[in-house]
mmCIF file of C-alpha atoms in Angstrom:
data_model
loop_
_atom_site.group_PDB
_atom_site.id
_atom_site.type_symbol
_atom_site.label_atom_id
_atom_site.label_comp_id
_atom_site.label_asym_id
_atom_site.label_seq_id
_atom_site.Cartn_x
_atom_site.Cartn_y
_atom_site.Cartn_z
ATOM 1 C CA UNK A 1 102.763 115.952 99.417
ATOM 2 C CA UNK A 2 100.836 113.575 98.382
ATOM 3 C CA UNK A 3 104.674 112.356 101.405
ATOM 4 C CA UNK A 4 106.856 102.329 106.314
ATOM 5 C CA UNK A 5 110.353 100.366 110.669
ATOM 6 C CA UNK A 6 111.766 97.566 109.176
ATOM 7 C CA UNK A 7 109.430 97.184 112.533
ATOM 8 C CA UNK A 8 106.030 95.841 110.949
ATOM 9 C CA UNK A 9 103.593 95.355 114.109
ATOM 10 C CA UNK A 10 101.170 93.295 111.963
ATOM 11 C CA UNK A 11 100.717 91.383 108.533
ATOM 12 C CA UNK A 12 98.050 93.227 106.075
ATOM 13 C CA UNK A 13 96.072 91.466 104.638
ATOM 14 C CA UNK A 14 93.697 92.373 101.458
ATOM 15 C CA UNK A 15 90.808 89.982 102.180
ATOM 16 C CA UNK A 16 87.416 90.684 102.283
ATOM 17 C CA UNK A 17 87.543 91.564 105.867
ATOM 18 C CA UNK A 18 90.585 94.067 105.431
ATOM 19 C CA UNK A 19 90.249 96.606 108.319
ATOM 20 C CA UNK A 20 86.843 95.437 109.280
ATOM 21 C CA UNK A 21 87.403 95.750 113.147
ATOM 22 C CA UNK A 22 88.620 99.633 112.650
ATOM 23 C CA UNK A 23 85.987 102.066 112.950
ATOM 24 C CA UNK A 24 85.419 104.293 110.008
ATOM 25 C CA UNK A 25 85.436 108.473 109.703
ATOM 26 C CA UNK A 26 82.794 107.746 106.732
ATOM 27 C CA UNK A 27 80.681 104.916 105.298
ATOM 28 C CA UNK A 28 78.637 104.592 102.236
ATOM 29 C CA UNK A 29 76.479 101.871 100.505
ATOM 30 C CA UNK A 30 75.596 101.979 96.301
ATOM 31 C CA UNK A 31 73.427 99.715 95.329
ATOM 32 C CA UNK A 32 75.887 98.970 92.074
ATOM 33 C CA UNK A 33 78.857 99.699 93.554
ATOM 34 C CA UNK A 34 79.299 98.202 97.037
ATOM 35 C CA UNK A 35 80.043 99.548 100.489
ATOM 36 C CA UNK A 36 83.096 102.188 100.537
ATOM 37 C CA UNK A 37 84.457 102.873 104.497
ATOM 38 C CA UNK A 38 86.808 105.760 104.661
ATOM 39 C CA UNK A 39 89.399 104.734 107.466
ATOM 40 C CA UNK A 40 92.557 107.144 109.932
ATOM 41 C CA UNK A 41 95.571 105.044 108.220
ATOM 42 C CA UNK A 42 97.134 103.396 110.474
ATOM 43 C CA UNK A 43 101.147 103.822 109.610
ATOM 44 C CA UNK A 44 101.902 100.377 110.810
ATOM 45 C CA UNK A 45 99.010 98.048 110.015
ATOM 46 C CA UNK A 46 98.457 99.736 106.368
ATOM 47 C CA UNK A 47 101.984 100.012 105.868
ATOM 48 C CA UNK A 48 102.130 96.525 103.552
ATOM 49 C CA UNK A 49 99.467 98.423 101.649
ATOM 50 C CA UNK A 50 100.047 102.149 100.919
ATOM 51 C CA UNK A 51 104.110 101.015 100.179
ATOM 52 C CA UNK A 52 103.398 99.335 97.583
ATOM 53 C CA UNK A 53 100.918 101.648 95.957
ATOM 54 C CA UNK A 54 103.051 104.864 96.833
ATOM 55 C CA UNK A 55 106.462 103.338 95.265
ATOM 56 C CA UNK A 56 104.732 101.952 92.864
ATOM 57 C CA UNK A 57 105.223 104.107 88.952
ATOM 58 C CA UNK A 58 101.780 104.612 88.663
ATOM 59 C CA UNK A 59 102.209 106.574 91.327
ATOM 60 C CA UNK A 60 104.941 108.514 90.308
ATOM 61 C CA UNK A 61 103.599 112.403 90.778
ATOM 62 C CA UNK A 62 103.166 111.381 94.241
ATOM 63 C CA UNK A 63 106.840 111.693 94.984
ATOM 64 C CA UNK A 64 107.804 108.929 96.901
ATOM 65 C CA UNK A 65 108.655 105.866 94.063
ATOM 66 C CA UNK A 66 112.144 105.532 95.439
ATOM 67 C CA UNK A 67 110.860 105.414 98.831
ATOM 68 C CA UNK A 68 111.832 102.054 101.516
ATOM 69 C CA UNK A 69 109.524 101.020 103.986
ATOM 70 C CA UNK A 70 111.113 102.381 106.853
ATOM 71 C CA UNK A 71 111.265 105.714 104.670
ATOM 72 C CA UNK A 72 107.171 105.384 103.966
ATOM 73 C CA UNK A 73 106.566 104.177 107.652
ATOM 74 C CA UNK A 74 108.630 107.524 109.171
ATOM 75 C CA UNK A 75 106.814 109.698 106.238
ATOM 76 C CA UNK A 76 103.167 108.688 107.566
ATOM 77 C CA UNK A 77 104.017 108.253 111.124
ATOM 78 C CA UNK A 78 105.463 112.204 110.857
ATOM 79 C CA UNK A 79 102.027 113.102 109.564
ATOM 80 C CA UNK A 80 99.763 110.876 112.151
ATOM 81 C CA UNK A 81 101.918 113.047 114.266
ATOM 82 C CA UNK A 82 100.195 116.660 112.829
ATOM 83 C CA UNK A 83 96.970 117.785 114.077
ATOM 84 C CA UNK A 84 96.741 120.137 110.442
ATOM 85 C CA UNK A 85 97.122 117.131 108.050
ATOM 86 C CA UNK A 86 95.796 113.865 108.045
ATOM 87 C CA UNK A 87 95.894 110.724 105.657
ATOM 88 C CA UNK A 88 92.877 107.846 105.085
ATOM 89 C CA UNK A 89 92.473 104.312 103.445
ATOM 90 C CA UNK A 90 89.557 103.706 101.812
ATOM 91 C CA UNK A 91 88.271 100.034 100.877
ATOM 92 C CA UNK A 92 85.641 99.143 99.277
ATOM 93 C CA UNK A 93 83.966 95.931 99.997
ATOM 94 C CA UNK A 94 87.018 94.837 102.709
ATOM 95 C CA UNK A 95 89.595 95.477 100.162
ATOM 96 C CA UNK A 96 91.962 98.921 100.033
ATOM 97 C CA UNK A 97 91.089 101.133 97.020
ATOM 98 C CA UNK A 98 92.435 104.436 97.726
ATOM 99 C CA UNK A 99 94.908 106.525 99.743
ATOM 100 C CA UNK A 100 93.536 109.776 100.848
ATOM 101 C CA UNK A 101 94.983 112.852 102.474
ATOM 102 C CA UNK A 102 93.359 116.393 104.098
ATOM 103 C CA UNK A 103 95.056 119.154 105.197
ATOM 104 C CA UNK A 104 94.720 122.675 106.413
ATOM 105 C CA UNK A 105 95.960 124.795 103.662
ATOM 106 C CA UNK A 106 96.769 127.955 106.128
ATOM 107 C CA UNK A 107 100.049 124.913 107.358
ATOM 108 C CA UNK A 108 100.628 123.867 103.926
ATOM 109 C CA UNK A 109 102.832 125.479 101.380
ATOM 110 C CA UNK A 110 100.098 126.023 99.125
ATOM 111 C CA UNK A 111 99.110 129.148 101.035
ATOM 112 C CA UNK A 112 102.436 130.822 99.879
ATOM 113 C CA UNK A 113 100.056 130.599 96.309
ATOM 114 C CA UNK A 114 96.485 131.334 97.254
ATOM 115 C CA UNK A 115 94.199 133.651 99.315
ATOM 116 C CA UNK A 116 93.040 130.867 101.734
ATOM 117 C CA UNK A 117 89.472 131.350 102.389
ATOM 118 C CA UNK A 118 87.513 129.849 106.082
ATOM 119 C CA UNK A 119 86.457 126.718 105.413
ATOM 120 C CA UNK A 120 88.721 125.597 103.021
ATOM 121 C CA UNK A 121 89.831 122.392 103.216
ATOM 122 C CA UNK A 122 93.134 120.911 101.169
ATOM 123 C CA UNK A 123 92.644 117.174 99.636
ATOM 124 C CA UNK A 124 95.233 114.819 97.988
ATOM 125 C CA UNK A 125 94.179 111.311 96.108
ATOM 126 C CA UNK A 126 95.910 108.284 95.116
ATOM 127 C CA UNK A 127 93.727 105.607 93.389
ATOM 128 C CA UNK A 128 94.683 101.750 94.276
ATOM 129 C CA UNK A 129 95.850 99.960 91.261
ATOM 130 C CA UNK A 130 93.354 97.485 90.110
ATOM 131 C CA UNK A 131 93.686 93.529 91.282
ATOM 132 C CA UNK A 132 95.246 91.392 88.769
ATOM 133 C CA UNK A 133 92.508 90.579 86.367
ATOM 134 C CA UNK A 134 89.853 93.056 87.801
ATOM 135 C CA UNK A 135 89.662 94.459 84.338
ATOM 136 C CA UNK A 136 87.521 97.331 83.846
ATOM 137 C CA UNK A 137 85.912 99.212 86.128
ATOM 138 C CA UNK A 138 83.885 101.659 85.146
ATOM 139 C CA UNK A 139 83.053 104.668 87.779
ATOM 140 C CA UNK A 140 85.523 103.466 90.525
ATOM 141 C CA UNK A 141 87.477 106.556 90.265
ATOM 142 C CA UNK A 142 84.804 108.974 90.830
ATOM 143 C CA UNK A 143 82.607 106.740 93.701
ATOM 144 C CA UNK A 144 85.815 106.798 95.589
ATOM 145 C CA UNK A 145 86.535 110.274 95.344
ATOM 146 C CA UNK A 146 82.839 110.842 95.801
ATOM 147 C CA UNK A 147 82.666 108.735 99.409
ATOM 148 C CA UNK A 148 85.843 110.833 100.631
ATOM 149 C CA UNK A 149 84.556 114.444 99.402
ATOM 150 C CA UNK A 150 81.249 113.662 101.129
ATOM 151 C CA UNK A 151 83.398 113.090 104.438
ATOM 152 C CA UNK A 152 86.246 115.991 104.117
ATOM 153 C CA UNK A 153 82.960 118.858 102.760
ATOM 154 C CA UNK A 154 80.001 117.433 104.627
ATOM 155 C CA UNK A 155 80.964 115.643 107.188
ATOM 156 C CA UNK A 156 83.828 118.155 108.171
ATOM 157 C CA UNK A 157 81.132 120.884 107.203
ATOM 158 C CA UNK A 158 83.923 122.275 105.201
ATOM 159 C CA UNK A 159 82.742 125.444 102.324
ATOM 160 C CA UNK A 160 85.466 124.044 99.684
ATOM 161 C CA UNK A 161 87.841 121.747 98.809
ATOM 162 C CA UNK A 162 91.211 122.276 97.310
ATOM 163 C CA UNK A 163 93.630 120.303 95.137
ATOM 164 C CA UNK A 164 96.730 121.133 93.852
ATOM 165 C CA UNK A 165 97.943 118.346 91.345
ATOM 166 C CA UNK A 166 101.076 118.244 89.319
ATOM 167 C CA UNK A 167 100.302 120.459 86.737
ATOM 168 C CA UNK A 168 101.779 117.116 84.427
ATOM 169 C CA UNK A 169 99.394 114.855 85.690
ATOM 170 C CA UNK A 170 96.927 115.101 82.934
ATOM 171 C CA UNK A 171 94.645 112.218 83.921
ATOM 172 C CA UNK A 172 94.597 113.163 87.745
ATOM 173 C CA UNK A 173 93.504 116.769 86.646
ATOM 174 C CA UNK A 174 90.570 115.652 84.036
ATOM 175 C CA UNK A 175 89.097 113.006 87.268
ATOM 176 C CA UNK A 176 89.218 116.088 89.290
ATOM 177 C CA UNK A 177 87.535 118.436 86.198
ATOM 178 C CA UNK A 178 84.832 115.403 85.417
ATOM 179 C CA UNK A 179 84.657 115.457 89.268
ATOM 180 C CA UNK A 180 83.294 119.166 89.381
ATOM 181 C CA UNK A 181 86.579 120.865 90.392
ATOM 182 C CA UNK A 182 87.303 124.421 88.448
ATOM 183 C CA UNK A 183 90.569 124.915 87.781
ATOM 184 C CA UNK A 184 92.324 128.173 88.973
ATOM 185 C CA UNK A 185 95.155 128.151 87.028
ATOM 186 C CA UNK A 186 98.837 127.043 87.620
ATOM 187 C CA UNK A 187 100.654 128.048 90.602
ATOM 188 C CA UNK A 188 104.606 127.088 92.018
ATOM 189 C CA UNK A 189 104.721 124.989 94.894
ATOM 190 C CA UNK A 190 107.834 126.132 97.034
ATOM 191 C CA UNK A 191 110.409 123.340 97.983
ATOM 192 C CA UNK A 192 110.554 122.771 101.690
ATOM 193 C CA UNK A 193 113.752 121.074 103.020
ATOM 194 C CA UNK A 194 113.388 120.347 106.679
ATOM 195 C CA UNK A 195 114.602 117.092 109.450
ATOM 196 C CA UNK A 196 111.298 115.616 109.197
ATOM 197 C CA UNK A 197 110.083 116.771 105.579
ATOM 198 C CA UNK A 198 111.624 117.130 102.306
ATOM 199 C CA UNK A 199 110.015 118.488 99.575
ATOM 200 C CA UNK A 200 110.672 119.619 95.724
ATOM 201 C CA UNK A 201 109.551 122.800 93.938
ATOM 202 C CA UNK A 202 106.187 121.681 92.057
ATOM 203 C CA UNK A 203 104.098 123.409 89.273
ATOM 204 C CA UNK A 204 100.760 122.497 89.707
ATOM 205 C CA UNK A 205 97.303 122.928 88.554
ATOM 206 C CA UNK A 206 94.829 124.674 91.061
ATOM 207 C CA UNK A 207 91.360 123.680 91.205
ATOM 208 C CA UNK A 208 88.296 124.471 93.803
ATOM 209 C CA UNK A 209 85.071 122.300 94.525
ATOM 210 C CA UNK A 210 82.796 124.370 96.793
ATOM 211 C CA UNK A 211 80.373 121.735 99.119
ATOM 212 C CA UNK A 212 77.166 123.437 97.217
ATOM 213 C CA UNK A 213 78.200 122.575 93.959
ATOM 214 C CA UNK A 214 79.900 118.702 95.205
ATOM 215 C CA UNK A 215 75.889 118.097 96.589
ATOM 216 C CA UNK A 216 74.320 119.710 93.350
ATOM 217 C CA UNK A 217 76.801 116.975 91.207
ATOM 218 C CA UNK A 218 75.746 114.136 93.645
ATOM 219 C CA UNK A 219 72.052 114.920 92.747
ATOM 220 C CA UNK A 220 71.975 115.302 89.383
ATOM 221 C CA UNK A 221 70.485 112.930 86.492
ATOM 222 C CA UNK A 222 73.058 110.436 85.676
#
């Protein structure tokens, strides 16, 4: 799934200090990009945040557009809940850039459509919109995504990531192909209708990124 109480415990706030007392799973500094720190989401405190991003229409193939903020809140509060899947803000410089998820593909429904291997590890990715203005900004995408494979492969000493995008998503799928990823062809997601969980059927597009070829990628001439 890339799945808010009308009870909000604290007022974001996307300064330049966003998050800065929280410690972070990951941390990185580029010289010509900035410092990216890959933080647990915190359900309440980010909920400002990741509602608008994840109800917003850019965001549609994540599945949650029509989505209140109690709905959002109960959705990420469930998975805080899970010890198998887990979600992360990144921001970059103090400001949020990125919603990330992991999970353990043997508890998701994508092993219904795979041989799970040991070691693999199951990532979803939703890119912050830009700030009004920000204009173009060339190798955000792929710095992000960078900072929060280096966490879920190396720092999780994971063998391989997996992604599963909506097979519709065209631009999602070529960041992940530019990214490294090899696509293993299109497989049906299975609804899953449950209390805490609802989910549609989903065609999507699996690809792999194995941890030797994510560090060959990372040292390569650019």
């Amino acid at each position: 799934m890339t799945t808010e109480t009308t009870e909000t415990t604290e007022t974001t706030e996307t300064t330049e200090t966003y998050a800065d007392a929280r410690a972070a799973v990951h941390e990185q500094r580029t010289e010509d990009f900035g410092t990216v720190r890959v933080l647990p989401l915190d359900p309440h405190a980010d909920l400002d945040v990741v509602h608008g991003w994840v109800t917003g229409e850019r965001a549609a193939y994540w599945g949650m557009t029509g989505f209140t903020r109690q709905q959002v809140l109960e959705t990420y509060l469930h998975l805080d809940s899970l010890d198998t899947h887990h979600a992360f803000l990144t921001v970059k410089d103090g400001v949020p850039a990125a919603l990330f998820q992991t999970y353990e593909p043997e508890a998701d429904r994508v092993a219904e459509c795979y041989e799970v291997r040991p070691g693999d590890i199951g990532v979803h990715l939703l890119i912050g919109p830009p700030a009004p203005g920000a204009g173009a900004r060339p190798g955000w995408s792929s710095t992000l995504l960078t900072a929060f494979l280096a966490y879920a492969l190396t720092g999780l000493d994971r063998r391989r990531a997996v992604v599963e995008p909506d097979a519709r998503n065209t631009r999602a799928i070529a960041r992940l192909t530019r990214q490294g990823f090899v696509a293993a062809g299109d497989i049906v997601l299975p609804a899953i209708d449950l209390p805490e969980v609802h989910l549609p059927e989903k065609r999507a597009r699996l690809a792999f990124l194995t941890r030797e070829a994510f560090e060959r990628g990372r040292t390569a001439p650019r």
